[in-house]
Amino acid sequence: MLTRWLHSLSGRLSLMATLVLLVFLVVLSGVLERAYRTSLDEAKVRELQAYIYTLLVVAEPDGDSLHLPFNLPEQRFNQPDSGLIGAVMDSRGRVIWRSQSALSLPNFSTMPLPLPLRQGQQAFAELQLPGLDTRFSSFRQGIAWGLDSELQFTFVILEDAAPLHAQVQQFSDTLWRWLGIGALALIAVQLLVLRWGLAPLRRVAHALKDMQQGGSDTLQGNFPRELVPLTDNLNLLIENERRQREKTRHTLGDLAHSLKTPLAVLKGMDLAADPQSAQIALAEQVQRMDSIISYQLKRAVASSPKSILRGVAVKPLAEKILTALDKVYRTKHVDAELLCDDSVLFYGDEGDLMEMLGNLLDNGYKYGGGKLLAKIANTDDQRGLEIVVADNGPGLTDAQWQQVIQRGVRADQQQQGQGIGLAVVVDIVESYHGRIAIMPAQERGDVDLGGLTLRVTL
């Protein structure tokens, strides 16, 4: 039971908060008890010192000793077993006077009391006289008598410490009672606060369960802003998985549909009637089937929607692609310029970014007139990406653009290739809910090289 409780987030928080609260209450009670006892001791010192002043008022010198009247102003000194005892010691520690309240202690004069004090010294302590169970609060003060202070006496006041202990115990009991009530109230409030604070997590769990049972396709609910990144990323992951399933199913359907026509042509061929024409047709249909399969394979492996993983650094990847293209098109001597900060990141699949940049830059090398500019930057929210690729080639009209983004269509039939590069780019851009289009002339500014200028926004 305890193990299951500790595996609960609310259980762990409740346990730790309760332990911290209990430790705090124990420390607090100790501090309060000590402060209260210190306050009582200080009050007791002032009270016992006042009794000494009462004795000093009525004390008279008697040779080397002191004489105090039989009846003292403080009646408790005159009553046996009153709990208040007064005594005077000489410089050698002998008891030379004791109050009538000490008559119940016949051996008081011979009992070992603390050592005498010098003039002006004071001492407060709690002591227990030999043979007695009672503990006394003791206050001693050194007094000098005479013109030259030649006589040294120590006035001693003893008072039963039981009332003081009872007062401390009563305070301790009251303190612990109220602290206990307060602790229970705080624990109850803490459980309510934890339940209220963790309610959004329970709503997320319920939303997940509802989604698993087919109630909805995404996590739905009004979640706190701290949980919004979590729920958004979960929804993104769910959408990715759903889109990937749909993409796989659609790709297989498209592949089957696309292969129907070439296969029908192959089935209808008459090799015996015209072997040469049949051989040409066979080569054309095989080439067409290879192009279809290549396109569908590229489309199937293209990762979609925005990734929840860490961002991919764009500049090193773009530089790597440009270096490779320089080697492929080394006979064309293309002057390629890359404008991209080191801080630019792509929040998606690295393979998608490489596929897009590879196709866009390859077209710039292939169809451009020797100059190429690639400008890449993050959008204002720092999560999106904008790619602008410009060349000084012949360019494309809007009608031509709509044609070349179709599978198998190339603007320049003299160049090698299957005409599926831009189609793959369009598929990837659409999977990220982005846009790709020819950049209007009035918006090109310093990126206009006189040819085709493409802008991709993800």
PDB file of C-alpha atoms in Angstrom, residues 172-404:
ATOM      1  CA  SER A 172       3.990  23.117  26.718  1.00  0.00           C
ATOM      2  CA  ASP A 173       0.711  21.168  26.825  1.00  0.00           C
ATOM      3  CA  THR A 174      -1.244  24.124  25.503  1.00  0.00           C
ATOM      4  CA  LEU A 175       1.375  24.778  22.824  1.00  0.00           C
ATOM      5  CA  TRP A 176       1.395  21.177  21.601  1.00  0.00           C
ATOM      6  CA  ARG A 177      -2.397  20.999  21.661  1.00  0.00           C
ATOM      7  CA  TRP A 178      -2.769  24.064  19.479  1.00  0.00           C
ATOM      8  CA  LEU A 179       0.166  23.103  17.286  1.00  0.00           C
ATOM      9  CA  GLY A 180      -1.421  19.676  16.808  1.00  0.00           C
ATOM     10  CA  ILE A 181      -4.727  21.235  15.846  1.00  0.00           C
ATOM     11  CA  GLY A 182      -2.904  23.632  13.535  1.00  0.00           C
ATOM     12  CA  ALA A 183      -0.897  20.764  12.012  1.00  0.00           C
ATOM     13  CA  LEU A 184      -4.046  18.769  11.276  1.00  0.00           C
ATOM     14  CA  ALA A 185      -5.672  21.846   9.749  1.00  0.00           C
ATOM     15  CA  LEU A 186      -2.579  22.585   7.642  1.00  0.00           C
ATOM     16  CA  ILE A 187      -2.351  18.963   6.468  1.00  0.00           C
ATOM     17  CA  ALA A 188      -6.021  19.043   5.471  1.00  0.00           C
ATOM     18  CA  VAL A 189      -5.525  22.348   3.627  1.00  0.00           C
ATOM     19  CA  GLN A 190      -2.361  20.972   2.046  1.00  0.00           C
ATOM     20  CA  LEU A 191      -4.227  17.915   0.739  1.00  0.00           C
ATOM     21  CA  LEU A 192      -6.944  20.159  -0.691  1.00  0.00           C
ATOM     22  CA  VAL A 193      -4.330  22.429  -2.311  1.00  0.00           C
ATOM     23  CA  LEU A 194      -2.480  19.440  -3.775  1.00  0.00           C
ATOM     24  CA  ARG A 195      -5.721  17.987  -5.076  1.00  0.00           C
ATOM     25  CA  TRP A 196      -6.617  21.320  -6.648  1.00  0.00           C
ATOM     26  CA  GLY A 197      -3.094  21.895  -7.986  1.00  0.00           C
ATOM     27  CA  LEU A 198      -2.815  18.427  -9.532  1.00  0.00           C
ATOM     28  CA  ALA A 199      -6.316  18.526 -11.014  1.00  0.00           C
ATOM     29  CA  PRO A 200      -4.980  19.596 -14.480  1.00  0.00           C
ATOM     30  CA  LEU A 201      -2.785  16.475 -14.580  1.00  0.00           C
ATOM     31  CA  ARG A 202      -5.817  14.344 -13.801  1.00  0.00           C
ATOM     32  CA  ARG A 203      -7.669  16.123 -16.601  1.00  0.00           C
ATOM     33  CA  VAL A 204      -4.820  15.267 -18.973  1.00  0.00           C
ATOM     34  CA  ALA A 205      -5.009  11.616 -17.874  1.00  0.00           C
ATOM     35  CA  HIS A 206      -8.791  11.586 -18.366  1.00  0.00           C
ATOM     36  CA  ALA A 207      -8.404  13.221 -21.783  1.00  0.00           C
ATOM     37  CA  LEU A 208      -5.878  10.544 -22.787  1.00  0.00           C
ATOM     38  CA  LYS A 209      -8.208   7.808 -21.572  1.00  0.00           C
ATOM     39  CA  ASP A 210     -11.123   9.372 -23.439  1.00  0.00           C
ATOM     40  CA  MET A 211      -9.010   9.553 -26.585  1.00  0.00           C
ATOM     41  CA  GLN A 212      -7.959   5.889 -26.209  1.00  0.00           C
ATOM     42  CA  GLN A 213     -11.608   4.902 -25.948  1.00  0.00           C
ATOM     43  CA  GLY A 214     -12.407   6.748 -29.156  1.00  0.00           C
ATOM     44  CA  GLY A 215     -14.059   9.774 -27.620  1.00  0.00           C
ATOM     45  CA  SER A 216     -11.856  12.282 -29.461  1.00  0.00           C
ATOM     46  CA  ASP A 217      -8.868  12.443 -31.781  1.00  0.00           C
ATOM     47  CA  THR A 218      -6.861  14.961 -29.718  1.00  0.00           C
ATOM     48  CA  LEU A 219      -6.351  16.058 -26.125  1.00  0.00           C
ATOM     49  CA  GLN A 220      -9.077  18.571 -25.470  1.00  0.00           C
ATOM     50  CA  GLY A 221      -9.498  20.797 -22.439  1.00  0.00           C
ATOM     51  CA  ASN A 222      -8.589  24.100 -20.830  1.00  0.00           C
ATOM     52  CA  PHE A 223      -5.153  23.315 -19.414  1.00  0.00           C
ATOM     53  CA  PRO A 224      -2.798  25.644 -17.448  1.00  0.00           C
ATOM     54  CA  ARG A 225      -0.063  27.347 -19.436  1.00  0.00           C
ATOM     55  CA  GLU A 226       2.592  25.127 -17.780  1.00  0.00           C
ATOM     56  CA  LEU A 227       0.916  22.060 -19.322  1.00  0.00           C
ATOM     57  CA  VAL A 228       0.136  23.611 -22.707  1.00  0.00           C
ATOM     58  CA  PRO A 229       3.568  22.651 -24.199  1.00  0.00           C
ATOM     59  CA  LEU A 230       3.024  19.075 -22.992  1.00  0.00           C
ATOM     60  CA  THR A 231      -0.505  18.780 -24.385  1.00  0.00           C
ATOM     61  CA  ASP A 232       0.474  20.529 -27.626  1.00  0.00           C
ATOM     62  CA  ASN A 233       3.397  18.156 -28.149  1.00  0.00           C
ATOM     63  CA  LEU A 234       1.217  15.145 -27.328  1.00  0.00           C
ATOM     64  CA  ASN A 235      -1.363  16.330 -29.837  1.00  0.00           C
ATOM     65  CA  LEU A 236       1.430  16.882 -32.337  1.00  0.00           C
ATOM     66  CA  LEU A 237       2.772  13.381 -31.747  1.00  0.00           C
ATOM     67  CA  ILE A 238      -0.732  11.919 -32.125  1.00  0.00           C
ATOM     68  CA  GLU A 239      -1.275  13.908 -35.310  1.00  0.00           C
ATOM     69  CA  ASN A 240       2.115  12.799 -36.665  1.00  0.00           C
ATOM     70  CA  GLU A 241       1.271   9.172 -36.066  1.00  0.00           C
ATOM     71  CA  ARG A 242      -2.173   9.528 -37.660  1.00  0.00           C
ATOM     72  CA  ARG A 243      -0.793  11.410 -40.663  1.00  0.00           C
ATOM     73  CA  GLN A 244       1.970   8.858 -41.105  1.00  0.00           C
ATOM     74  CA  ARG A 245      -0.591   6.050 -41.195  1.00  0.00           C
ATOM     75  CA  GLU A 246      -2.684   7.982 -43.695  1.00  0.00           C
ATOM     76  CA  LYS A 247       0.402   8.788 -45.758  1.00  0.00           C
ATOM     77  CA  THR A 248       1.452   5.160 -45.883  1.00  0.00           C
ATOM     78  CA  ARG A 249      -2.046   4.064 -46.881  1.00  0.00           C
ATOM     79  CA  HIS A 250      -2.350   6.794 -49.493  1.00  0.00           C
ATOM     80  CA  THR A 251       1.113   6.115 -50.866  1.00  0.00           C
ATOM     81  CA  LEU A 252       0.350   2.445 -51.328  1.00  0.00           C
ATOM     82  CA  GLY A 253      -2.932   3.340 -53.010  1.00  0.00           C
ATOM     83  CA  ASP A 254      -1.228   5.895 -55.260  1.00  0.00           C
ATOM     84  CA  LEU A 255       1.507   3.393 -56.146  1.00  0.00           C
ATOM     85  CA  ALA A 256      -1.014   0.734 -57.077  1.00  0.00           C
ATOM     86  CA  HIS A 257      -3.064   3.206 -59.063  1.00  0.00           C
ATOM     87  CA  SER A 258      -0.021   4.663 -60.849  1.00  0.00           C
ATOM     88  CA  LEU A 259       1.264   1.244 -61.865  1.00  0.00           C
ATOM     89  CA  LYS A 260      -2.040   0.168 -63.385  1.00  0.00           C
ATOM     90  CA  THR A 261      -1.520   2.040 -66.650  1.00  0.00           C
ATOM     91  CA  PRO A 262       2.087   0.870 -67.334  1.00  0.00           C
ATOM     92  CA  LEU A 263       1.109  -2.686 -66.465  1.00  0.00           C
ATOM     93  CA  ALA A 264      -1.899  -2.481 -68.760  1.00  0.00           C
ATOM     94  CA  VAL A 265       0.345  -1.241 -71.551  1.00  0.00           C
ATOM     95  CA  LEU A 266       2.788  -4.096 -70.948  1.00  0.00           C
ATOM     96  CA  LYS A 267      -0.022  -6.629 -70.973  1.00  0.00           C
ATOM     97  CA  GLY A 268      -1.331  -5.310 -74.278  1.00  0.00           C
ATOM     98  CA  MET A 269       1.999  -5.350 -76.072  1.00  0.00           C
ATOM     99  CA  ASP A 270       2.338  -7.645 -79.091  1.00  0.00           C
ATOM    100  CA  LEU A 271       6.004  -8.629 -79.161  1.00  0.00           C
ATOM    101  CA  ALA A 272       5.591 -10.898 -82.172  1.00  0.00           C
ATOM    102  CA  ALA A 273       3.941  -8.327 -84.475  1.00  0.00           C
ATOM    103  CA  ASP A 274       6.444  -5.477 -84.051  1.00  0.00           C
ATOM    104  CA  PRO A 275       9.448  -6.431 -81.897  1.00  0.00           C
ATOM    105  CA  GLN A 276      11.243  -3.083 -82.382  1.00  0.00           C
ATOM    106  CA  SER A 277       8.268  -0.919 -81.387  1.00  0.00           C
ATOM    107  CA  ALA A 278       7.501  -3.265 -78.530  1.00  0.00           C
ATOM    108  CA  GLN A 279      11.075  -2.963 -77.276  1.00  0.00           C
ATOM    109  CA  ILE A 280      10.845   0.846 -77.343  1.00  0.00           C
ATOM    110  CA  ALA A 281       7.485   0.773 -75.561  1.00  0.00           C
ATOM    111  CA  LEU A 282       8.821  -1.689 -73.010  1.00  0.00           C
ATOM    112  CA  ALA A 283      11.774   0.595 -72.233  1.00  0.00           C
ATOM    113  CA  GLU A 284       9.440   3.596 -71.896  1.00  0.00           C
ATOM    114  CA  GLN A 285       7.069   1.814 -69.554  1.00  0.00           C
ATOM    115  CA  VAL A 286       9.923   0.397 -67.419  1.00  0.00           C
ATOM    116  CA  GLN A 287      11.389   3.908 -67.140  1.00  0.00           C
ATOM    117  CA  ARG A 288       7.962   5.242 -66.213  1.00  0.00           C
ATOM    118  CA  MET A 289       7.453   2.554 -63.582  1.00  0.00           C
ATOM    119  CA  ASP A 290      10.914   3.240 -62.140  1.00  0.00           C
ATOM    120  CA  SER A 291      10.092   6.946 -61.926  1.00  0.00           C
ATOM    121  CA  ILE A 292       6.765   6.227 -60.225  1.00  0.00           C
ATOM    122  CA  ILE A 293       8.340   3.857 -57.685  1.00  0.00           C
ATOM    123  CA  SER A 294      11.156   6.330 -56.914  1.00  0.00           C
ATOM    124  CA  TYR A 295       8.704   9.133 -56.373  1.00  0.00           C
ATOM    125  CA  GLN A 296       6.405   7.097 -54.150  1.00  0.00           C
ATOM    126  CA  LEU A 297       9.355   5.804 -52.098  1.00  0.00           C
ATOM    127  CA  LYS A 298      10.577   9.342 -51.515  1.00  0.00           C
ATOM    128  CA  ARG A 299       7.091  10.447 -50.638  1.00  0.00           C
ATOM    129  CA  ALA A 300       6.597   7.542 -48.220  1.00  0.00           C
ATOM    130  CA  VAL A 301       9.768   8.230 -46.237  1.00  0.00           C
ATOM    131  CA  ALA A 302       9.203  11.991 -46.032  1.00  0.00           C
ATOM    132  CA  SER A 303       8.568  12.785 -42.346  1.00  0.00           C
ATOM    133  CA  SER A 304       5.663  15.046 -41.689  1.00  0.00           C
ATOM    134  CA  PRO A 305       4.412  17.547 -39.264  1.00  0.00           C
ATOM    135  CA  LYS A 306       6.586  19.609 -37.036  1.00  0.00           C
ATOM    136  CA  SER A 307       8.853  17.648 -34.802  1.00  0.00           C
ATOM    137  CA  ILE A 308       8.701  17.870 -31.041  1.00  0.00           C
ATOM    138  CA  LEU A 309      12.411  17.163 -30.879  1.00  0.00           C
ATOM    139  CA  ARG A 310      15.161  19.705 -30.447  1.00  0.00           C
ATOM    140  CA  GLY A 311      15.888  22.060 -33.311  1.00  0.00           C
ATOM    141  CA  VAL A 312      18.242  21.096 -36.152  1.00  0.00           C
ATOM    142  CA  ALA A 313      21.016  23.572 -36.966  1.00  0.00           C
ATOM    143  CA  VAL A 314      20.401  24.706 -40.554  1.00  0.00           C
ATOM    144  CA  LYS A 315      23.667  26.365 -41.558  1.00  0.00           C
ATOM    145  CA  PRO A 316      26.001  23.309 -41.273  1.00  0.00           C
ATOM    146  CA  LEU A 317      23.538  21.192 -43.260  1.00  0.00           C
ATOM    147  CA  ALA A 318      23.165  23.824 -45.994  1.00  0.00           C
ATOM    148  CA  GLU A 319      26.952  24.232 -46.250  1.00  0.00           C
ATOM    149  CA  LYS A 320      27.353  20.461 -46.569  1.00  0.00           C
ATOM    150  CA  ILE A 321      24.820  20.358 -49.438  1.00  0.00           C
ATOM    151  CA  LEU A 322      26.472  23.286 -51.251  1.00  0.00           C
ATOM    152  CA  THR A 323      29.886  21.617 -50.937  1.00  0.00           C
ATOM    153  CA  ALA A 324      28.510  18.425 -52.483  1.00  0.00           C
ATOM    154  CA  LEU A 325      26.796  20.309 -55.306  1.00  0.00           C
ATOM    155  CA  ASP A 326      30.021  22.217 -56.068  1.00  0.00           C
ATOM    156  CA  LYS A 327      31.653  18.858 -56.753  1.00  0.00           C
ATOM    157  CA  VAL A 328      28.756  17.541 -58.848  1.00  0.00           C
ATOM    158  CA  TYR A 329      28.534  20.709 -60.967  1.00  0.00           C
ATOM    159  CA  ARG A 330      32.220  21.600 -60.919  1.00  0.00           C
ATOM    160  CA  THR A 331      32.196  22.209 -64.701  1.00  0.00           C
ATOM    161  CA  LYS A 332      29.522  24.923 -64.384  1.00  0.00           C
ATOM    162  CA  HIS A 333      31.479  27.102 -61.903  1.00  0.00           C
ATOM    163  CA  VAL A 334      28.397  28.213 -59.966  1.00  0.00           C
ATOM    164  CA  ASP A 335      28.859  31.212 -57.653  1.00  0.00           C
ATOM    165  CA  ALA A 336      26.711  30.182 -54.680  1.00  0.00           C
ATOM    166  CA  GLU A 337      26.145  32.443 -51.640  1.00  0.00           C
ATOM    167  CA  LEU A 338      24.566  31.331 -48.370  1.00  0.00           C
ATOM    168  CA  LEU A 339      22.999  33.864 -45.975  1.00  0.00           C
ATOM    169  CA  CYS A 340      22.193  32.025 -42.752  1.00  0.00           C
ATOM    170  CA  ASP A 341      23.018  32.762 -39.107  1.00  0.00           C
ATOM    171  CA  ASP A 342      24.481  30.077 -36.877  1.00  0.00           C
ATOM    172  CA  SER A 343      21.448  30.398 -34.569  1.00  0.00           C
ATOM    173  CA  VAL A 344      18.877  29.410 -37.213  1.00  0.00           C
ATOM    174  CA  LEU A 345      17.112  26.156 -36.256  1.00  0.00           C
ATOM    175  CA  PHE A 346      14.616  23.881 -37.997  1.00  0.00           C
ATOM    176  CA  TYR A 347      12.096  22.234 -35.684  1.00  0.00           C
ATOM    177  CA  GLY A 348      11.431  19.148 -37.736  1.00  0.00           C
ATOM    178  CA  ASP A 349      13.073  16.071 -39.201  1.00  0.00           C
ATOM    179  CA  GLU A 350      16.630  16.534 -40.438  1.00  0.00           C
ATOM    180  CA  GLY A 351      15.935  14.276 -43.422  1.00  0.00           C
ATOM    181  CA  ASP A 352      13.045  16.504 -44.505  1.00  0.00           C
ATOM    182  CA  LEU A 353      15.263  19.576 -44.321  1.00  0.00           C
ATOM    183  CA  MET A 354      18.016  17.878 -46.321  1.00  0.00           C
ATOM    184  CA  GLU A 355      15.495  16.697 -48.946  1.00  0.00           C
ATOM    185  CA  MET A 356      14.018  20.189 -49.362  1.00  0.00           C
ATOM    186  CA  LEU A 357      17.320  22.074 -49.451  1.00  0.00           C
ATOM    187  CA  GLY A 358      18.921  19.417 -51.654  1.00  0.00           C
ATOM    188  CA  ASN A 359      16.216  19.626 -54.313  1.00  0.00           C
ATOM    189  CA  LEU A 360      15.892  23.428 -54.221  1.00  0.00           C
ATOM    190  CA  LEU A 361      19.630  24.060 -54.401  1.00  0.00           C
ATOM    191  CA  ASP A 362      20.147  21.321 -56.989  1.00  0.00           C
ATOM    192  CA  ASN A 363      17.577  22.989 -59.247  1.00  0.00           C
ATOM    193  CA  GLY A 364      19.383  26.304 -58.769  1.00  0.00           C
ATOM    194  CA  TYR A 365      22.681  24.730 -59.816  1.00  0.00           C
ATOM    195  CA  LYS A 366      21.061  22.805 -62.667  1.00  0.00           C
ATOM    196  CA  TYR A 367      18.864  25.505 -64.224  1.00  0.00           C
ATOM    197  CA  GLY A 368      20.571  28.696 -63.062  1.00  0.00           C
ATOM    198  CA  GLY A 369      22.968  30.797 -65.057  1.00  0.00           C
ATOM    199  CA  GLY A 370      25.937  30.467 -62.712  1.00  0.00           C
ATOM    200  CA  LYS A 371      24.774  32.517 -59.741  1.00  0.00           C
ATOM    201  CA  LEU A 372      22.807  31.224 -56.756  1.00  0.00           C
ATOM    202  CA  LEU A 373      21.653  32.830 -53.500  1.00  0.00           C
ATOM    203  CA  ALA A 374      20.151  30.958 -50.537  1.00  0.00           C
ATOM    204  CA  LYS A 375      18.784  33.031 -47.664  1.00  0.00           C
ATOM    205  CA  ILE A 376      17.516  31.103 -44.619  1.00  0.00           C
ATOM    206  CA  ALA A 377      16.160  32.568 -41.361  1.00  0.00           C
ATOM    207  CA  ASN A 378      13.744  31.789 -38.543  1.00  0.00           C
ATOM    208  CA  THR A 379      10.370  33.507 -38.495  1.00  0.00           C
ATOM    209  CA  ASP A 380       9.415  36.029 -35.822  1.00  0.00           C
ATOM    210  CA  ASP A 381       8.176  33.361 -33.402  1.00  0.00           C
ATOM    211  CA  GLN A 382      11.533  31.542 -33.710  1.00  0.00           C
ATOM    212  CA  ARG A 383       9.721  28.239 -34.377  1.00  0.00           C
ATOM    213  CA  GLY A 384       9.108  28.642 -38.098  1.00  0.00           C
ATOM    214  CA  LEU A 385      11.605  28.735 -40.962  1.00  0.00           C
ATOM    215  CA  GLU A 386      11.778  30.791 -44.167  1.00  0.00           C
ATOM    216  CA  ILE A 387      13.906  29.622 -47.108  1.00  0.00           C
ATOM    217  CA  VAL A 388      14.517  31.819 -50.153  1.00  0.00           C
ATOM    218  CA  VAL A 389      16.457  30.363 -53.115  1.00  0.00           C
ATOM    219  CA  ALA A 390      17.203  32.641 -56.084  1.00  0.00           C
ATOM    220  CA  ASP A 391      19.160  32.099 -59.314  1.00  0.00           C
ATOM    221  CA  ASN A 392      19.883  34.023 -62.496  1.00  0.00           C
ATOM    222  CA  GLY A 393      18.399  31.453 -64.849  1.00  0.00           C
ATOM    223  CA  PRO A 394      15.489  31.870 -67.253  1.00  0.00           C
ATOM    224  CA  GLY A 395      12.921  31.628 -64.502  1.00  0.00           C
ATOM    225  CA  LEU A 396       9.384  30.239 -64.627  1.00  0.00           C
ATOM    226  CA  THR A 397       5.966  31.668 -65.281  1.00  0.00           C
ATOM    227  CA  ASP A 398       3.088  30.846 -62.961  1.00  0.00           C
ATOM    228  CA  ALA A 399       1.731  28.378 -65.502  1.00  0.00           C
ATOM    229  CA  GLN A 400       5.090  26.663 -65.806  1.00  0.00           C
ATOM    230  CA  TRP A 401       5.398  26.555 -62.023  1.00  0.00           C
ATOM    231  CA  GLN A 402       2.078  24.750 -61.721  1.00  0.00           C
ATOM    232  CA  GLN A 403       3.379  22.195 -64.213  1.00  0.00           C
ATOM    233  CA  VAL A 404       6.808  21.523 -62.746  1.00  0.00           C
TER     234      VAL A 404
END
